[in-house]
Amino acid sequence: MTEINRTRWRSGALIAAAAVGALAVGLSAAPAVAHTPTWTVTCDEVSLVLTNYGHNARNSVTVTADGKELLPTETFTNDFSRTLKLPEHDKEIAVRLVITASDGDQFGRDETKTAPVCEEESPTPTPTPTPTPSTASPTPSETPSTSAPATPAPSTSAPGLAETGSSSSTPLIAGAAALVIAAGGGITWAARRRRGSQD
């Protein structure tokens, strides 16, 4: 192998080693850059969403409210999410979040936020309607009539007559029946007289 070839081979090996080293550094730094802690505090709860912390079980999180443990130290791998209820309070309280990352203290968190007091909803009073005086003129049914005397209304206290089954055509039927009977009697009388004259 000539001197030129050896120099080229050494240069290529150095470049390859540098590239591998840079790639290794990039891969090792990627999980640390990807740590994403998100947490919010309202008047009555704390929401935690921690993502991309790596698969090492040495990650831990602790939450305290007003100096008292709200979430005792809990270990997690890669991701962690939780919603914590705050105790009732009549003044603002401090909520502290402590995260210990397994890949170094520089990726941990120690932050404090303030939880405000929840406002009580007061019931809305229902307005009472005020009566308005009536200015409308009386209707015709309310005005007394002077053209005709008022007729007394039929009494509703006396019981009504019992239904007998008769109607307005009953006299006609009775008259027809009387005519039929009279005609029958006349025919019978005439027949007897005729027999008597023949004998």
mmCIF file of C-alpha atoms in Angstrom:
data_model
loop_
_atom_site.group_PDB
_atom_site.id
_atom_site.type_symbol
_atom_site.label_atom_id
_atom_site.label_comp_id
_atom_site.label_asym_id
_atom_site.label_seq_id
_atom_site.Cartn_x
_atom_site.Cartn_y
_atom_site.Cartn_z
ATOM 1 C CA MET A 1 0.000 0.000 0.000
ATOM 2 C CA THR A 2 1.452 3.350 -1.000
ATOM 3 C CA GLU A 3 1.736 6.325 1.298
ATOM 4 C CA ILE A 4 -1.025 8.189 -0.555
ATOM 5 C CA ASN A 5 -3.442 5.280 -0.166
ATOM 6 C CA ARG A 6 -2.651 5.021 3.557
ATOM 7 C CA THR A 7 -3.332 8.725 4.029
ATOM 8 C CA ARG A 8 -6.668 8.432 2.216
ATOM 9 C CA TRP A 9 -7.664 5.400 4.279
ATOM 10 C CA ARG A 10 -6.809 7.179 7.538
ATOM 11 C CA SER A 11 -8.764 10.270 6.480
ATOM 12 C CA GLY A 12 -11.827 8.138 5.610
ATOM 13 C CA ALA A 13 -11.624 6.283 8.921
ATOM 14 C CA LEU A 14 -11.445 9.550 10.849
ATOM 15 C CA ILE A 15 -14.450 10.963 8.981
ATOM 16 C CA ALA A 16 -16.435 7.785 9.584
ATOM 17 C CA ALA A 17 -15.582 7.796 13.312
ATOM 18 C CA ALA A 18 -16.589 11.448 13.612
ATOM 19 C CA ALA A 19 -19.913 10.764 11.894
ATOM 20 C CA VAL A 20 -20.654 7.807 14.192
ATOM 21 C CA GLY A 21 -19.752 9.907 17.235
ATOM 22 C CA ALA A 22 -21.987 12.762 16.132
ATOM 23 C CA LEU A 23 -24.856 10.341 15.507
ATOM 24 C CA ALA A 24 -24.432 8.795 18.964
ATOM 25 C CA VAL A 25 -24.442 12.207 20.612
ATOM 26 C CA GLY A 26 -27.565 13.159 18.664
ATOM 27 C CA LEU A 27 -29.396 9.965 19.632
ATOM 28 C CA SER A 28 -28.481 10.327 23.296
ATOM 29 C CA ALA A 29 -29.622 13.957 23.354
ATOM 30 C CA ALA A 30 -32.911 13.328 21.535
ATOM 31 C CA PRO A 31 -34.881 11.904 24.491
ATOM 32 C CA ALA A 32 -33.749 14.741 26.752
ATOM 33 C CA VAL A 33 -34.860 17.417 24.288
ATOM 34 C CA ALA A 34 -38.193 15.645 23.836
ATOM 35 C CA HIS A 35 -39.217 15.922 27.525
ATOM 36 C CA THR A 36 -42.565 17.698 27.516
ATOM 37 C CA PRO A 37 -44.043 18.622 30.906
ATOM 38 C CA THR A 38 -47.455 20.329 30.780
ATOM 39 C CA TRP A 39 -49.443 21.222 33.875
ATOM 40 C CA THR A 40 -52.311 23.573 34.636
ATOM 41 C CA VAL A 41 -53.820 24.776 37.913
ATOM 42 C CA THR A 42 -57.412 25.967 38.348
ATOM 43 C CA CYS A 43 -59.340 26.857 41.492
ATOM 44 C CA ASP A 44 -60.257 23.229 42.191
ATOM 45 C CA GLU A 45 -57.867 20.898 40.324
ATOM 46 C CA VAL A 46 -54.377 20.270 38.949
ATOM 47 C CA SER A 47 -53.847 18.582 35.572
ATOM 48 C CA LEU A 48 -50.517 16.903 34.729
ATOM 49 C CA VAL A 49 -49.365 15.607 31.326
ATOM 50 C CA LEU A 50 -45.713 14.491 31.151
ATOM 51 C CA THR A 51 -44.500 12.899 27.903
ATOM 52 C CA ASN A 52 -41.276 11.497 26.378
ATOM 53 C CA TYR A 53 -39.300 11.030 29.597
ATOM 54 C CA GLY A 54 -37.694 7.762 28.469
ATOM 55 C CA HIS A 55 -38.308 4.194 29.550
ATOM 56 C CA ASN A 56 -36.239 4.380 32.711
ATOM 57 C CA ALA A 57 -38.382 3.821 35.813
ATOM 58 C CA ARG A 58 -36.342 6.357 37.803
ATOM 59 C CA ASN A 59 -38.455 9.293 36.573
ATOM 60 C CA SER A 60 -40.545 10.646 39.445
ATOM 61 C CA VAL A 61 -43.134 13.350 40.083
ATOM 62 C CA THR A 62 -44.453 14.973 43.282
ATOM 63 C CA VAL A 63 -47.204 17.579 43.767
ATOM 64 C CA THR A 64 -47.891 19.536 46.956
ATOM 65 C CA ALA A 65 -50.687 22.022 47.679
ATOM 66 C CA ASP A 66 -50.301 24.569 50.469
ATOM 67 C CA GLY A 67 -47.288 22.582 51.731
ATOM 68 C CA LYS A 68 -49.271 19.301 51.964
ATOM 69 C CA GLU A 69 -48.792 16.327 49.660
ATOM 70 C CA LEU A 70 -51.426 16.229 46.950
ATOM 71 C CA LEU A 71 -49.569 13.559 44.961
ATOM 72 C CA PRO A 72 -46.951 11.620 46.926
ATOM 73 C CA THR A 73 -43.749 10.876 44.977
ATOM 74 C CA GLU A 74 -44.659 8.508 42.159
ATOM 75 C CA THR A 75 -42.300 6.924 39.628
ATOM 76 C CA PHE A 76 -43.165 6.571 35.952
ATOM 77 C CA THR A 77 -41.722 5.491 32.625
ATOM 78 C CA ASN A 78 -41.892 7.748 29.579
ATOM 79 C CA ASP A 79 -45.422 9.207 30.032
ATOM 80 C CA PHE A 80 -47.548 10.238 33.001
ATOM 81 C CA SER A 81 -50.938 11.973 33.220
ATOM 82 C CA ARG A 82 -53.171 12.681 36.192
ATOM 83 C CA THR A 83 -55.927 15.058 37.329
ATOM 84 C CA LEU A 84 -55.812 15.922 41.036
ATOM 85 C CA LYS A 85 -58.609 17.536 43.054
ATOM 86 C CA LEU A 86 -57.560 20.425 45.256
ATOM 87 C CA PRO A 87 -58.958 20.731 48.795
ATOM 88 C CA GLU A 88 -61.502 23.478 49.414
ATOM 89 C CA HIS A 89 -59.817 26.754 50.257
ATOM 90 C CA ASP A 90 -60.975 30.284 51.038
ATOM 91 C CA LYS A 91 -57.697 31.944 49.994
ATOM 92 C CA GLU A 92 -55.110 31.433 47.266
ATOM 93 C CA ILE A 93 -52.798 28.465 47.786
ATOM 94 C CA ALA A 94 -49.424 27.559 46.275
ATOM 95 C CA VAL A 95 -49.204 24.374 44.198
ATOM 96 C CA ARG A 96 -45.681 22.988 43.674
ATOM 97 C CA LEU A 97 -44.613 20.478 41.003
ATOM 98 C CA VAL A 98 -41.301 18.587 41.312
ATOM 99 C CA ILE A 99 -40.131 16.320 38.463
ATOM 100 C CA THR A 100 -36.955 14.258 38.685
ATOM 101 C CA ALA A 101 -35.763 13.018 35.275
ATOM 102 C CA SER A 102 -33.718 9.834 35.065
ATOM 103 C CA ASP A 103 -31.298 11.306 32.512
ATOM 104 C CA GLY A 104 -30.046 14.224 34.612
ATOM 105 C CA ASP A 105 -30.995 17.009 36.991
ATOM 106 C CA GLN A 106 -30.891 19.515 34.156
ATOM 107 C CA PHE A 107 -34.127 17.973 32.786
ATOM 108 C CA GLY A 108 -35.989 18.044 36.085
ATOM 109 C CA ARG A 109 -38.574 20.653 37.069
ATOM 110 C CA ASP A 110 -39.354 22.489 40.303
ATOM 111 C CA GLU A 111 -42.163 24.952 39.647
ATOM 112 C CA THR A 112 -44.877 26.649 41.703
ATOM 113 C CA LYS A 113 -48.247 27.992 40.566
ATOM 114 C CA THR A 114 -51.104 29.650 42.453
ATOM 115 C CA ALA A 115 -54.593 28.173 42.741
ATOM 116 C CA PRO A 116 -57.234 30.926 43.011
ATOM 117 C CA VAL A 117 -60.356 30.751 45.164
ATOM 118 C CA CYS A 118 -63.412 29.342 43.396
ATOM 119 C CA GLU A 119 -66.149 31.924 43.103
ATOM 120 C CA GLU A 120 -69.486 30.833 44.487
ATOM 121 C CA GLU A 121 -72.340 31.237 42.049
ATOM 122 C CA SER A 122 -75.075 33.312 43.662
ATOM 123 C CA PRO A 123 -78.616 32.390 42.613
ATOM 124 C CA THR A 124 -80.132 34.871 40.205
ATOM 125 C CA PRO A 125 -83.263 36.435 41.763
ATOM 126 C CA THR A 126 -86.424 35.897 39.787
ATOM 127 C CA PRO A 127 -88.105 39.249 39.020
ATOM 128 C CA THR A 128 -91.664 39.525 40.325
ATOM 129 C CA PRO A 129 -94.132 40.838 37.745
ATOM 130 C CA THR A 130 -95.861 44.114 38.678
ATOM 131 C CA PRO A 131 -99.613 44.161 38.054
ATOM 132 C CA THR A 132 -100.748 46.726 35.494
ATOM 133 C CA PRO A 133 -104.194 48.395 35.768
ATOM 134 C CA SER A 134 -106.630 47.262 33.109
ATOM 135 C CA THR A 135 -107.741 50.039 30.745
ATOM 136 C CA ALA A 136 -109.669 47.882 28.304
ATOM 137 C CA SER A 137 -113.358 48.661 27.814
ATOM 138 C CA PRO A 138 -115.822 45.990 28.908
ATOM 139 C CA THR A 139 -116.790 43.433 26.303
ATOM 140 C CA PRO A 140 -120.388 43.331 24.982
ATOM 141 C CA SER A 141 -121.135 40.320 27.147
ATOM 142 C CA GLU A 142 -120.262 42.348 30.215
ATOM 143 C CA THR A 143 -122.510 45.318 29.253
ATOM 144 C CA PRO A 144 -126.125 44.928 30.579
ATOM 145 C CA SER A 145 -128.756 44.807 27.840
ATOM 146 C CA THR A 146 -131.617 47.361 28.004
ATOM 147 C CA SER A 147 -133.603 46.210 24.940
ATOM 148 C CA ALA A 148 -135.055 43.016 26.392
ATOM 149 C CA PRO A 149 -135.817 41.968 29.963
ATOM 150 C CA ALA A 150 -133.473 39.432 31.363
ATOM 151 C CA THR A 151 -134.996 35.983 31.476
ATOM 152 C CA PRO A 152 -134.241 33.912 34.531
ATOM 153 C CA ALA A 153 -131.882 31.047 33.894
ATOM 154 C CA PRO A 154 -133.410 27.584 34.283
ATOM 155 C CA SER A 155 -132.830 26.086 37.695
ATOM 156 C CA THR A 156 -130.161 23.456 37.689
ATOM 157 C CA SER A 157 -130.966 22.263 41.203
ATOM 158 C CA ALA A 158 -134.249 20.455 40.298
ATOM 159 C CA PRO A 159 -133.767 16.969 38.813
ATOM 160 C CA GLY A 160 -134.758 16.581 35.159
ATOM 161 C CA LEU A 161 -137.655 14.412 33.968
ATOM 162 C CA ALA A 162 -136.946 10.761 33.384
ATOM 163 C CA GLU A 163 -136.570 9.578 29.811
ATOM 164 C CA THR A 164 -139.788 7.693 28.714
ATOM 165 C CA GLY A 165 -138.833 6.835 25.172
ATOM 166 C CA SER A 166 -141.659 8.992 23.683
ATOM 167 C CA SER A 167 -141.080 11.542 20.997
ATOM 168 C CA SER A 168 -143.057 14.164 19.030
ATOM 169 C CA SER A 169 -144.411 11.504 16.599
ATOM 170 C CA THR A 170 -146.277 9.570 19.324
ATOM 171 C CA PRO A 171 -149.693 11.334 18.751
ATOM 172 C CA LEU A 172 -149.546 10.570 15.004
ATOM 173 C CA ILE A 173 -148.920 6.890 15.626
ATOM 174 C CA ALA A 174 -151.782 6.744 18.170
ATOM 175 C CA GLY A 175 -154.208 8.424 15.714
ATOM 176 C CA ALA A 176 -153.311 5.982 12.909
ATOM 177 C CA ALA A 177 -153.862 3.047 15.257
ATOM 178 C CA ALA A 178 -157.318 4.400 16.217
ATOM 179 C CA LEU A 179 -158.284 4.687 12.515
ATOM 180 C CA VAL A 180 -157.177 1.103 11.844
ATOM 181 C CA ILE A 181 -159.238 -0.158 14.804
ATOM 182 C CA ALA A 182 -162.303 1.838 13.704
ATOM 183 C CA ALA A 183 -161.981 0.556 10.151
ATOM 184 C CA GLY A 184 -161.660 -3.020 11.405
ATOM 185 C CA GLY A 185 -164.769 -2.608 13.567
ATOM 186 C CA GLY A 186 -166.757 -1.182 10.609
ATOM 187 C CA ILE A 187 -165.747 -4.070 8.334
ATOM 188 C CA THR A 188 -166.767 -6.602 11.004
ATOM 189 C CA TRP A 189 -170.153 -4.923 11.496
ATOM 190 C CA ALA A 190 -170.858 -4.847 7.759
ATOM 191 C CA ALA A 191 -169.948 -8.524 7.380
ATOM 192 C CA ARG A 192 -172.322 -9.601 10.176
ATOM 193 C CA ARG A 193 -175.134 -7.584 8.727
ATOM 194 C CA ARG A 194 -174.704 -9.164 5.336
ATOM 195 C CA ARG A 195 -174.815 -12.643 6.860
ATOM 196 C CA GLY A 196 -177.950 -11.751 8.783
ATOM 197 C CA SER A 197 -179.747 -10.616 5.631
ATOM 198 C CA GLN A 198 -178.772 -13.792 3.749
ATOM 199 C CA ASP A 199 -180.194 -16.024 6.478
#
